[in-house]
């Protein structure tokens, strides 16, 4: 999975930026001045660099799965806030994340080291996250205020960690295949983090199984269990981030001197040029459909299980665990056979097919039986589909950045902005429709996981077909 350091490859193995830095082309970069081939020779990353890079986003991965999988369940079923209020808090968090992401991206590109920004983000998330899964005993409006403050700090820190880590990919290496490898490795750590949390949740929540079949499997009595899981998640995340900071050696940036007025003007012109690119919005929409579909499964699978006749608290952890085990195997397969798929479109289409199979499995789940097999099958299909589509969309994003590494954080922030705002809006609409009982069905969350996810999968396929093959090639 991780290749050892070796001599620089030939010109044909480099991206455009790599050719210019390595001296294969004499034309200077348009976006940033590059050093001469005599002062800078690109090399492959070592195994240790790649491994430590993968640890840098673990804290976000662990907290992200708890946020999307259990926050709405905790606020609505344990804290017993009204569905509209709990959904509004989740929506508010996504708005904060989305609004701060472009600003964070521009600041990271302009000021300080990306590793220092990562440290700031880790500090903010570590302090605030446990308070989101703490049950407060006060008046309703004060409880909402407490959660809102914790969510603001958490989402700001989350955005800083995400963008600072993503933007390291094009900065650490100029080789397209290595960028794709770092992206896949990042997702592998994401999957491993999720598996860890779901195993932990399984052992903590499995004792919640009620004696009465008509009694909900989760309730206010389980508040302390969510607090324990959240605290352990923070400790794991801090440990991984510490290793990331201590071990990772990022390549030194070429010394380009202080920015003059003309250079700042050129920078803003370049930013405007990026924002006018149709490819940017297609890549953003591709990533959005992949991420939103994955998020809906994380958020609403517990609600779907709760509205079925399946009465085992352990399934709340087993089903997502199967999801991420399947995703892990899929990501390992892609890592070891990446040369068989030089065009990312092939992998995305395969992932879309598995995503549709997930929808079919949920749809045919028998409503009146204590039968978890369909849920398990859907979780496996969802895991494989999400792994392929999310990794592919991020690889395509890295290809799109190309030689514009000085704008990497800004581009990634724009791409993830649409995902975050879409997540918040869609979850709010879903909960609002549930609240007013517009559809009038006892199996509302089955509708969410089949129809909406199906539309997202087909939309992602459409956006993929509109992208030129040059952006989708990893060689």
PDB file of C-alpha atoms in Angstrom, residues 86-378:
ATOM      1  CA  UNK A  86     -32.541  18.823  17.194  1.00  0.00           C
ATOM      2  CA  UNK A  87     -32.494  19.041  13.394  1.00  0.00           C
ATOM      3  CA  UNK A  88     -32.055  22.820  13.638  1.00  0.00           C
ATOM      4  CA  UNK A  89     -29.011  22.357  15.875  1.00  0.00           C
ATOM      5  CA  UNK A  90     -27.491  19.923  13.389  1.00  0.00           C
ATOM      6  CA  UNK A  91     -28.344  22.293  10.533  1.00  0.00           C
ATOM      7  CA  UNK A  92     -26.845  25.199  12.483  1.00  0.00           C
ATOM      8  CA  UNK A  93     -23.634  23.220  12.924  1.00  0.00           C
ATOM      9  CA  UNK A  94     -23.422  22.497   9.218  1.00  0.00           C
ATOM     10  CA  UNK A  95     -24.011  26.176   8.428  1.00  0.00           C
ATOM     11  CA  UNK A  96     -21.163  27.205  10.740  1.00  0.00           C
ATOM     12  CA  UNK A  97     -18.913  24.593   9.146  1.00  0.00           C
ATOM     13  CA  UNK A  98     -19.864  25.634   5.615  1.00  0.00           C
ATOM     14  CA  UNK A  99     -19.561  29.376   6.263  1.00  0.00           C
ATOM     15  CA  UNK A 100     -16.182  29.080   7.962  1.00  0.00           C
ATOM     16  CA  UNK A 101     -14.661  26.691   5.401  1.00  0.00           C
ATOM     17  CA  UNK A 102     -13.890  29.202   2.565  1.00  0.00           C
ATOM     18  CA  UNK A 103     -12.553  31.743   5.062  1.00  0.00           C
ATOM     19  CA  UNK A 104     -10.402  29.106   6.729  1.00  0.00           C
ATOM     20  CA  UNK A 105      -9.139  27.987   3.312  1.00  0.00           C
ATOM     21  CA  UNK A 106      -7.981  31.470   2.348  1.00  0.00           C
ATOM     22  CA  UNK A 107      -6.339  32.070   5.739  1.00  0.00           C
ATOM     23  CA  UNK A 108      -4.491  28.741   5.636  1.00  0.00           C
ATOM     24  CA  UNK A 109      -3.137  29.499   2.154  1.00  0.00           C
ATOM     25  CA  UNK A 110      -1.899  32.926   3.224  1.00  0.00           C
ATOM     26  CA  UNK A 111      -0.733  32.670   6.821  1.00  0.00           C
ATOM     27  CA  UNK A 112       1.345  30.215   8.797  1.00  0.00           C
ATOM     28  CA  UNK A 113       2.098  26.536   8.515  1.00  0.00           C
ATOM     29  CA  UNK A 114      -0.634  24.032   7.720  1.00  0.00           C
ATOM     30  CA  UNK A 115       0.578  21.895  10.618  1.00  0.00           C
ATOM     31  CA  UNK A 116       0.154  24.831  13.027  1.00  0.00           C
ATOM     32  CA  UNK A 117      -3.360  25.364  11.731  1.00  0.00           C
ATOM     33  CA  UNK A 118      -4.014  21.667  12.263  1.00  0.00           C
ATOM     34  CA  UNK A 119      -2.916  21.995  15.896  1.00  0.00           C
ATOM     35  CA  UNK A 120      -5.316  24.903  16.427  1.00  0.00           C
ATOM     36  CA  UNK A 121      -8.193  22.909  14.959  1.00  0.00           C
ATOM     37  CA  UNK A 122      -7.418  19.861  17.114  1.00  0.00           C
ATOM     38  CA  UNK A 123      -7.410  22.050  20.233  1.00  0.00           C
ATOM     39  CA  UNK A 124     -10.816  23.571  19.448  1.00  0.00           C
ATOM     40  CA  UNK A 125     -12.492  20.249  18.654  1.00  0.00           C
ATOM     41  CA  UNK A 126     -11.000  18.470  21.672  1.00  0.00           C
ATOM     42  CA  UNK A 127     -12.276  21.113  24.083  1.00  0.00           C
ATOM     43  CA  UNK A 128     -15.789  21.454  22.650  1.00  0.00           C
ATOM     44  CA  UNK A 129     -16.776  17.969  21.476  1.00  0.00           C
ATOM     45  CA  UNK A 130     -17.469  16.317  24.876  1.00  0.00           C
ATOM     46  CA  UNK A 131     -20.000  19.047  25.690  1.00  0.00           C
ATOM     47  CA  UNK A 132     -22.111  18.098  22.647  1.00  0.00           C
ATOM     48  CA  UNK A 133     -22.723  14.650  24.158  1.00  0.00           C
ATOM     49  CA  UNK A 134     -23.308  15.919  27.692  1.00  0.00           C
ATOM     50  CA  UNK A 135     -26.886  16.095  28.940  1.00  0.00           C
ATOM     51  CA  UNK A 136     -27.752  19.456  30.502  1.00  0.00           C
ATOM     52  CA  UNK A 137     -30.465  19.981  33.125  1.00  0.00           C
ATOM     53  CA  UNK A 138     -31.803  23.504  32.719  1.00  0.00           C
ATOM     54  CA  UNK A 139     -34.545  25.456  30.991  1.00  0.00           C
ATOM     55  CA  UNK A 140     -35.147  24.617  27.330  1.00  0.00           C
ATOM     56  CA  UNK A 141     -33.672  27.776  25.830  1.00  0.00           C
ATOM     57  CA  UNK A 142     -30.539  27.552  28.002  1.00  0.00           C
ATOM     58  CA  UNK A 143     -29.997  23.930  26.962  1.00  0.00           C
ATOM     59  CA  UNK A 144     -30.227  24.940  23.306  1.00  0.00           C
ATOM     60  CA  UNK A 145     -27.787  27.805  23.954  1.00  0.00           C
ATOM     61  CA  UNK A 146     -25.256  25.457  25.592  1.00  0.00           C
ATOM     62  CA  UNK A 147     -25.357  23.048  22.683  1.00  0.00           C
ATOM     63  CA  UNK A 148     -25.163  25.885  20.137  1.00  0.00           C
ATOM     64  CA  UNK A 149     -21.964  27.291  21.691  1.00  0.00           C
ATOM     65  CA  UNK A 150     -20.319  23.860  21.804  1.00  0.00           C
ATOM     66  CA  UNK A 151     -21.335  23.188  18.197  1.00  0.00           C
ATOM     67  CA  UNK A 152     -19.916  26.507  16.935  1.00  0.00           C
ATOM     68  CA  UNK A 153     -16.488  25.869  18.475  1.00  0.00           C
ATOM     69  CA  UNK A 154     -16.485  22.232  17.342  1.00  0.00           C
ATOM     70  CA  UNK A 155     -17.436  22.997  13.738  1.00  0.00           C
ATOM     71  CA  UNK A 156     -14.881  25.787  13.449  1.00  0.00           C
ATOM     72  CA  UNK A 157     -12.139  23.474  14.689  1.00  0.00           C
ATOM     73  CA  UNK A 158     -13.389  20.674  12.433  1.00  0.00           C
ATOM     74  CA  UNK A 159     -13.158  22.905   9.357  1.00  0.00           C
ATOM     75  CA  UNK A 160      -9.610  23.974  10.239  1.00  0.00           C
ATOM     76  CA  UNK A 161      -8.416  20.381  10.674  1.00  0.00           C
ATOM     77  CA  UNK A 162     -10.120  19.206   7.469  1.00  0.00           C
ATOM     78  CA  UNK A 163      -8.835  21.927   5.141  1.00  0.00           C
ATOM     79  CA  UNK A 164      -5.323  22.093   6.607  1.00  0.00           C
ATOM     80  CA  UNK A 165      -4.969  18.323   6.188  1.00  0.00           C
ATOM     81  CA  UNK A 166      -6.517  18.072   2.711  1.00  0.00           C
ATOM     82  CA  UNK A 167      -4.396  20.908   1.366  1.00  0.00           C
ATOM     83  CA  UNK A 168      -1.231  19.094   2.455  1.00  0.00           C
ATOM     84  CA  UNK A 169      -1.809  16.489  -0.291  1.00  0.00           C
ATOM     85  CA  UNK A 170      -0.805  18.619  -3.321  1.00  0.00           C
ATOM     86  CA  UNK A 171       1.871  20.332  -1.232  1.00  0.00           C
ATOM     87  CA  UNK A 172       3.580  17.111  -0.102  1.00  0.00           C
ATOM     88  CA  UNK A 173       3.987  15.602  -3.569  1.00  0.00           C
ATOM     89  CA  UNK A 174       3.857  16.668  -7.214  1.00  0.00           C
ATOM     90  CA  UNK A 175       3.172  13.174  -8.560  1.00  0.00           C
ATOM     91  CA  UNK A 176      -0.431  12.451  -9.501  1.00  0.00           C
ATOM     92  CA  UNK A 177      -0.272   8.799  -8.479  1.00  0.00           C
ATOM     93  CA  UNK A 178       1.147   9.693  -5.066  1.00  0.00           C
ATOM     94  CA  UNK A 179      -1.582  12.266  -4.550  1.00  0.00           C
ATOM     95  CA  UNK A 180      -4.153   9.591  -5.334  1.00  0.00           C
ATOM     96  CA  UNK A 181      -2.367   7.217  -2.942  1.00  0.00           C
ATOM     97  CA  UNK A 182      -2.430   9.784  -0.124  1.00  0.00           C
ATOM     98  CA  UNK A 183      -6.131  10.363  -0.758  1.00  0.00           C
ATOM     99  CA  UNK A 184      -6.875   6.636  -0.595  1.00  0.00           C
ATOM    100  CA  UNK A 185      -4.699   6.275   2.503  1.00  0.00           C
ATOM    101  CA  UNK A 186      -6.576   9.142   4.127  1.00  0.00           C
ATOM    102  CA  UNK A 187      -9.847   7.353   3.462  1.00  0.00           C
ATOM    103  CA  UNK A 188      -8.425   4.077   4.807  1.00  0.00           C
ATOM    104  CA  UNK A 189      -7.658   5.807   8.112  1.00  0.00           C
ATOM    105  CA  UNK A 190     -11.159   7.299   8.001  1.00  0.00           C
ATOM    106  CA  UNK A 191     -12.640   3.813   7.706  1.00  0.00           C
ATOM    107  CA  UNK A 192     -10.416   2.395  10.454  1.00  0.00           C
ATOM    108  CA  UNK A 193     -11.432   5.270  12.743  1.00  0.00           C
ATOM    109  CA  UNK A 194     -15.091   4.597  12.111  1.00  0.00           C
ATOM    110  CA  UNK A 195     -14.672   0.866  12.723  1.00  0.00           C
ATOM    111  CA  UNK A 196     -12.973   1.643  16.039  1.00  0.00           C
ATOM    112  CA  UNK A 197     -15.818   3.883  17.158  1.00  0.00           C
ATOM    113  CA  UNK A 198     -18.540   1.428  16.151  1.00  0.00           C
ATOM    114  CA  UNK A 199     -16.812  -1.427  17.969  1.00  0.00           C
ATOM    115  CA  UNK A 200     -16.619   0.824  21.018  1.00  0.00           C
ATOM    116  CA  UNK A 201     -20.280   1.831  20.605  1.00  0.00           C
ATOM    117  CA  UNK A 202     -21.296  -1.816  20.240  1.00  0.00           C
ATOM    118  CA  UNK A 203     -19.791  -2.788  23.591  1.00  0.00           C
ATOM    119  CA  UNK A 204     -21.147   0.305  25.337  1.00  0.00           C
ATOM    120  CA  UNK A 205     -24.675   0.308  23.855  1.00  0.00           C
ATOM    121  CA  UNK A 206     -25.400  -3.413  23.632  1.00  0.00           C
ATOM    122  CA  UNK A 207     -26.625  -3.461  27.248  1.00  0.00           C
ATOM    123  CA  UNK A 208     -29.420  -1.081  26.252  1.00  0.00           C
ATOM    124  CA  UNK A 209     -31.610  -3.844  24.824  1.00  0.00           C
ATOM    125  CA  UNK A 210     -35.083  -3.445  26.427  1.00  0.00           C
ATOM    126  CA  UNK A 211     -37.108  -6.264  27.926  1.00  0.00           C
ATOM    127  CA  UNK A 212     -40.299  -4.895  26.350  1.00  0.00           C
ATOM    128  CA  UNK A 213     -40.382  -5.250  22.544  1.00  0.00           C
ATOM    129  CA  UNK A 214     -42.471  -2.057  22.251  1.00  0.00           C
ATOM    130  CA  UNK A 215     -40.013   0.030  24.244  1.00  0.00           C
ATOM    131  CA  UNK A 216     -37.399   2.096  22.330  1.00  0.00           C
ATOM    132  CA  UNK A 217     -33.927   0.578  22.450  1.00  0.00           C
ATOM    133  CA  UNK A 218     -32.325   3.946  23.326  1.00  0.00           C
ATOM    134  CA  UNK A 219     -33.562   6.473  25.891  1.00  0.00           C
ATOM    135  CA  UNK A 220     -32.545   9.142  28.455  1.00  0.00           C
ATOM    136  CA  UNK A 221     -31.150   6.399  30.706  1.00  0.00           C
ATOM    137  CA  UNK A 222     -28.289   5.953  28.206  1.00  0.00           C
ATOM    138  CA  UNK A 223     -26.872   9.496  28.425  1.00  0.00           C
ATOM    139  CA  UNK A 224     -23.739   8.433  30.313  1.00  0.00           C
ATOM    140  CA  UNK A 225     -22.883   5.894  27.616  1.00  0.00           C
ATOM    141  CA  UNK A 226     -22.737   8.587  24.941  1.00  0.00           C
ATOM    142  CA  UNK A 227     -20.508  10.696  27.208  1.00  0.00           C
ATOM    143  CA  UNK A 228     -18.080   7.799  27.671  1.00  0.00           C
ATOM    144  CA  UNK A 229     -17.870   7.151  23.927  1.00  0.00           C
ATOM    145  CA  UNK A 230     -17.274  10.860  23.220  1.00  0.00           C
ATOM    146  CA  UNK A 231     -14.466  11.148  25.790  1.00  0.00           C
ATOM    147  CA  UNK A 232     -12.687   8.036  24.511  1.00  0.00           C
ATOM    148  CA  UNK A 233     -12.992   9.390  20.953  1.00  0.00           C
ATOM    149  CA  UNK A 234     -11.299  12.636  21.993  1.00  0.00           C
ATOM    150  CA  UNK A 235      -8.416  10.770  23.646  1.00  0.00           C
ATOM    151  CA  UNK A 236      -7.838   8.617  20.552  1.00  0.00           C
ATOM    152  CA  UNK A 237      -7.951  11.673  18.291  1.00  0.00           C
ATOM    153  CA  UNK A 238      -5.467  13.653  20.385  1.00  0.00           C
ATOM    154  CA  UNK A 239      -3.056  10.696  20.436  1.00  0.00           C
ATOM    155  CA  UNK A 240      -3.112  10.343  16.636  1.00  0.00           C
ATOM    156  CA  UNK A 241      -2.726  14.096  16.103  1.00  0.00           C
ATOM    157  CA  UNK A 242       0.282  14.139  18.431  1.00  0.00           C
ATOM    158  CA  UNK A 243       1.992  11.426  16.372  1.00  0.00           C
ATOM    159  CA  UNK A 244       1.132  13.341  13.191  1.00  0.00           C
ATOM    160  CA  UNK A 245       2.736  16.520  14.508  1.00  0.00           C
ATOM    161  CA  UNK A 246       5.836  14.812  15.908  1.00  0.00           C
ATOM    162  CA  UNK A 247       6.626  12.486  13.007  1.00  0.00           C
ATOM    163  CA  UNK A 248       5.504  14.123   9.761  1.00  0.00           C
ATOM    164  CA  UNK A 249       8.206  15.946   7.845  1.00  0.00           C
ATOM    165  CA  UNK A 250       6.546  18.086   5.203  1.00  0.00           C
ATOM    166  CA  UNK A 251       8.631  19.256   2.229  1.00  0.00           C
ATOM    167  CA  UNK A 252       9.907  22.795   2.541  1.00  0.00           C
ATOM    168  CA  UNK A 253       8.210  25.274   0.258  1.00  0.00           C
ATOM    169  CA  UNK A 254      10.349  27.023  -2.365  1.00  0.00           C
ATOM    170  CA  UNK A 255      11.330  30.480  -1.234  1.00  0.00           C
ATOM    171  CA  UNK A 256       9.328  32.856  -3.378  1.00  0.00           C
ATOM    172  CA  UNK A 257       9.983  36.016  -1.364  1.00  0.00           C
ATOM    173  CA  UNK A 258       7.499  38.622  -0.178  1.00  0.00           C
ATOM    174  CA  UNK A 259       4.375  39.252  -2.207  1.00  0.00           C
ATOM    175  CA  UNK A 260       4.328  42.565  -4.041  1.00  0.00           C
ATOM    176  CA  UNK A 261       1.217  44.527  -4.939  1.00  0.00           C
ATOM    177  CA  UNK A 262       1.286  43.151  -8.487  1.00  0.00           C
ATOM    178  CA  UNK A 263       1.624  39.601  -7.190  1.00  0.00           C
ATOM    179  CA  UNK A 264      -1.398  40.092  -4.935  1.00  0.00           C
ATOM    180  CA  UNK A 265      -3.371  41.375  -7.910  1.00  0.00           C
ATOM    181  CA  UNK A 266      -2.321  38.309  -9.895  1.00  0.00           C
ATOM    182  CA  UNK A 267      -3.356  36.112  -6.982  1.00  0.00           C
ATOM    183  CA  UNK A 268      -6.865  37.562  -6.886  1.00  0.00           C
ATOM    184  CA  UNK A 269      -7.142  37.236 -10.654  1.00  0.00           C
ATOM    185  CA  UNK A 270      -6.197  33.585 -10.322  1.00  0.00           C
ATOM    186  CA  UNK A 271      -8.806  33.067  -7.589  1.00  0.00           C
ATOM    187  CA  UNK A 272     -11.446  34.656  -9.823  1.00  0.00           C
ATOM    188  CA  UNK A 273     -10.342  32.412 -12.686  1.00  0.00           C
ATOM    189  CA  UNK A 274     -10.708  29.336 -10.472  1.00  0.00           C
ATOM    190  CA  UNK A 275     -14.187  30.426  -9.377  1.00  0.00           C
ATOM    191  CA  UNK A 276     -15.265  30.801 -13.021  1.00  0.00           C
ATOM    192  CA  UNK A 277     -14.207  27.254 -13.896  1.00  0.00           C
ATOM    193  CA  UNK A 278     -17.110  24.934 -14.743  1.00  0.00           C
ATOM    194  CA  UNK A 279     -14.944  21.963 -13.773  1.00  0.00           C
ATOM    195  CA  UNK A 280     -14.728  23.275 -10.202  1.00  0.00           C
ATOM    196  CA  UNK A 281     -18.491  23.137  -9.750  1.00  0.00           C
ATOM    197  CA  UNK A 282     -18.797  19.728 -11.382  1.00  0.00           C
ATOM    198  CA  UNK A 283     -16.106  18.355  -9.058  1.00  0.00           C
ATOM    199  CA  UNK A 284     -17.851  20.001  -6.092  1.00  0.00           C
ATOM    200  CA  UNK A 285     -21.217  18.490  -7.059  1.00  0.00           C
ATOM    201  CA  UNK A 286     -19.616  15.089  -7.599  1.00  0.00           C
ATOM    202  CA  UNK A 287     -18.083  15.207  -4.131  1.00  0.00           C
ATOM    203  CA  UNK A 288     -21.311  16.542  -2.631  1.00  0.00           C
ATOM    204  CA  UNK A 289     -23.512  13.715  -3.924  1.00  0.00           C
ATOM    205  CA  UNK A 290     -21.029  11.132  -2.624  1.00  0.00           C
ATOM    206  CA  UNK A 291     -20.654  12.683   0.810  1.00  0.00           C
ATOM    207  CA  UNK A 292     -24.312  13.569   1.348  1.00  0.00           C
ATOM    208  CA  UNK A 293     -25.424  10.030   0.486  1.00  0.00           C
ATOM    209  CA  UNK A 294     -22.864   8.656   2.938  1.00  0.00           C
ATOM    210  CA  UNK A 295     -23.999  11.129   5.611  1.00  0.00           C
ATOM    211  CA  UNK A 296     -27.682  10.252   5.200  1.00  0.00           C
ATOM    212  CA  UNK A 297     -26.858   6.609   5.815  1.00  0.00           C
ATOM    213  CA  UNK A 298     -24.905   7.500   8.950  1.00  0.00           C
ATOM    214  CA  UNK A 299     -27.601   9.809  10.315  1.00  0.00           C
ATOM    215  CA  UNK A 300     -30.780   7.940   9.438  1.00  0.00           C
ATOM    216  CA  UNK A 301     -29.860   4.271   9.633  1.00  0.00           C
ATOM    217  CA  UNK A 302     -30.399   4.302  13.452  1.00  0.00           C
ATOM    218  CA  UNK A 303     -33.807   5.958  12.920  1.00  0.00           C
ATOM    219  CA  UNK A 304     -34.724   3.414  10.247  1.00  0.00           C
ATOM    220  CA  UNK A 305     -33.749   0.559  12.571  1.00  0.00           C
ATOM    221  CA  UNK A 306     -35.785   2.155  15.363  1.00  0.00           C
ATOM    222  CA  UNK A 307     -38.927   2.215  13.175  1.00  0.00           C
ATOM    223  CA  UNK A 308     -38.557  -1.469  12.205  1.00  0.00           C
ATOM    224  CA  UNK A 309     -39.376  -4.469  14.392  1.00  0.00           C
ATOM    225  CA  UNK A 310     -35.703  -5.314  14.812  1.00  0.00           C
ATOM    226  CA  UNK A 311     -35.161  -5.111  18.579  1.00  0.00           C
ATOM    227  CA  UNK A 312     -31.470  -5.458  19.302  1.00  0.00           C
ATOM    228  CA  UNK A 313     -29.496  -2.439  20.490  1.00  0.00           C
ATOM    229  CA  UNK A 314     -26.342  -4.059  19.180  1.00  0.00           C
ATOM    230  CA  UNK A 315     -27.538  -3.620  15.597  1.00  0.00           C
ATOM    231  CA  UNK A 316     -27.100   0.150  16.010  1.00  0.00           C
ATOM    232  CA  UNK A 317     -23.364  -0.545  16.046  1.00  0.00           C
ATOM    233  CA  UNK A 318     -23.207  -3.780  14.020  1.00  0.00           C
ATOM    234  CA  UNK A 319     -24.827  -2.330  10.874  1.00  0.00           C
ATOM    235  CA  UNK A 320     -22.490   0.703  10.611  1.00  0.00           C
ATOM    236  CA  UNK A 321     -19.576  -1.550  11.567  1.00  0.00           C
ATOM    237  CA  UNK A 322     -20.343  -3.803   8.588  1.00  0.00           C
ATOM    238  CA  UNK A 323     -20.566  -0.657   6.473  1.00  0.00           C
ATOM    239  CA  UNK A 324     -17.051   0.424   7.355  1.00  0.00           C
ATOM    240  CA  UNK A 325     -15.545  -3.050   7.256  1.00  0.00           C
ATOM    241  CA  UNK A 326     -16.795  -3.317   3.673  1.00  0.00           C
ATOM    242  CA  UNK A 327     -15.448   0.181   2.972  1.00  0.00           C
ATOM    243  CA  UNK A 328     -12.075  -0.796   4.415  1.00  0.00           C
ATOM    244  CA  UNK A 329     -11.827  -3.883   2.201  1.00  0.00           C
ATOM    245  CA  UNK A 330     -12.876  -1.823  -0.825  1.00  0.00           C
ATOM    246  CA  UNK A 331     -10.254   0.850  -0.113  1.00  0.00           C
ATOM    247  CA  UNK A 332      -7.539  -1.804   0.350  1.00  0.00           C
ATOM    248  CA  UNK A 333      -8.564  -3.382  -2.954  1.00  0.00           C
ATOM    249  CA  UNK A 334      -8.364  -0.034  -4.740  1.00  0.00           C
ATOM    250  CA  UNK A 335      -4.974   0.712  -3.161  1.00  0.00           C
ATOM    251  CA  UNK A 336      -3.491  -2.578  -4.334  1.00  0.00           C
ATOM    252  CA  UNK A 337      -5.033  -2.510  -7.819  1.00  0.00           C
ATOM    253  CA  UNK A 338      -4.941   1.240  -8.550  1.00  0.00           C
ATOM    254  CA  UNK A 339      -2.906   0.739 -11.732  1.00  0.00           C
ATOM    255  CA  UNK A 340      -5.806  -1.262 -13.193  1.00  0.00           C
ATOM    256  CA  UNK A 341      -8.022   1.847 -12.997  1.00  0.00           C
ATOM    257  CA  UNK A 342      -6.069   4.781 -14.488  1.00  0.00           C
ATOM    258  CA  UNK A 343      -9.376   6.542 -15.163  1.00  0.00           C
ATOM    259  CA  UNK A 344     -11.270   7.392 -11.969  1.00  0.00           C
ATOM    260  CA  UNK A 345     -14.607   7.267 -13.787  1.00  0.00           C
ATOM    261  CA  UNK A 346     -14.553   3.456 -13.796  1.00  0.00           C
ATOM    262  CA  UNK A 347     -14.319   3.265 -10.011  1.00  0.00           C
ATOM    263  CA  UNK A 348     -17.026   5.889  -9.527  1.00  0.00           C
ATOM    264  CA  UNK A 349     -19.463   4.003 -11.765  1.00  0.00           C
ATOM    265  CA  UNK A 350     -18.824   0.782  -9.821  1.00  0.00           C
ATOM    266  CA  UNK A 351     -19.389   2.676  -6.566  1.00  0.00           C
ATOM    267  CA  UNK A 352     -22.646   4.125  -7.898  1.00  0.00           C
ATOM    268  CA  UNK A 353     -23.896   0.611  -8.717  1.00  0.00           C
ATOM    269  CA  UNK A 354     -23.231  -0.528  -5.139  1.00  0.00           C
ATOM    270  CA  UNK A 355     -24.982   2.587  -3.837  1.00  0.00           C
ATOM    271  CA  UNK A 356     -28.115   1.704  -5.798  1.00  0.00           C
ATOM    272  CA  UNK A 357     -27.947  -1.869  -4.464  1.00  0.00           C
ATOM    273  CA  UNK A 358     -27.986  -0.366  -0.964  1.00  0.00           C
ATOM    274  CA  UNK A 359     -31.224   1.462  -1.789  1.00  0.00           C
ATOM    275  CA  UNK A 360     -32.818  -1.725  -3.142  1.00  0.00           C
ATOM    276  CA  UNK A 361     -31.897  -3.700  -0.006  1.00  0.00           C
ATOM    277  CA  UNK A 362     -33.468  -1.087   2.279  1.00  0.00           C
ATOM    278  CA  UNK A 363     -36.595  -0.946   0.114  1.00  0.00           C
ATOM    279  CA  UNK A 364     -37.201  -4.704   0.276  1.00  0.00           C
ATOM    280  CA  UNK A 365     -36.646  -4.970   4.031  1.00  0.00           C
ATOM    281  CA  UNK A 366     -39.816  -6.621   5.478  1.00  0.00           C
ATOM    282  CA  UNK A 367     -41.540  -4.075   7.705  1.00  0.00           C
ATOM    283  CA  UNK A 368     -43.246  -6.568  10.003  1.00  0.00           C
ATOM    284  CA  UNK A 369     -40.387  -8.952  10.774  1.00  0.00           C
ATOM    285  CA  UNK A 370     -37.490  -9.010  13.206  1.00  0.00           C
ATOM    286  CA  UNK A 371     -35.139  -9.671  10.305  1.00  0.00           C
ATOM    287  CA  UNK A 372     -31.807  -7.777  10.223  1.00  0.00           C
ATOM    288  CA  UNK A 373     -30.340  -9.518   7.146  1.00  0.00           C
ATOM    289  CA  UNK A 374     -31.536  -6.859   4.694  1.00  0.00           C
ATOM    290  CA  UNK A 375     -30.066  -4.154   6.929  1.00  0.00           C
ATOM    291  CA  UNK A 376     -26.739  -5.965   7.036  1.00  0.00           C
ATOM    292  CA  UNK A 377     -26.708  -6.377   3.245  1.00  0.00           C
ATOM    293  CA  UNK A 378     -27.564  -2.706   2.745  1.00  0.00           C
TER     294      UNK A 378
END
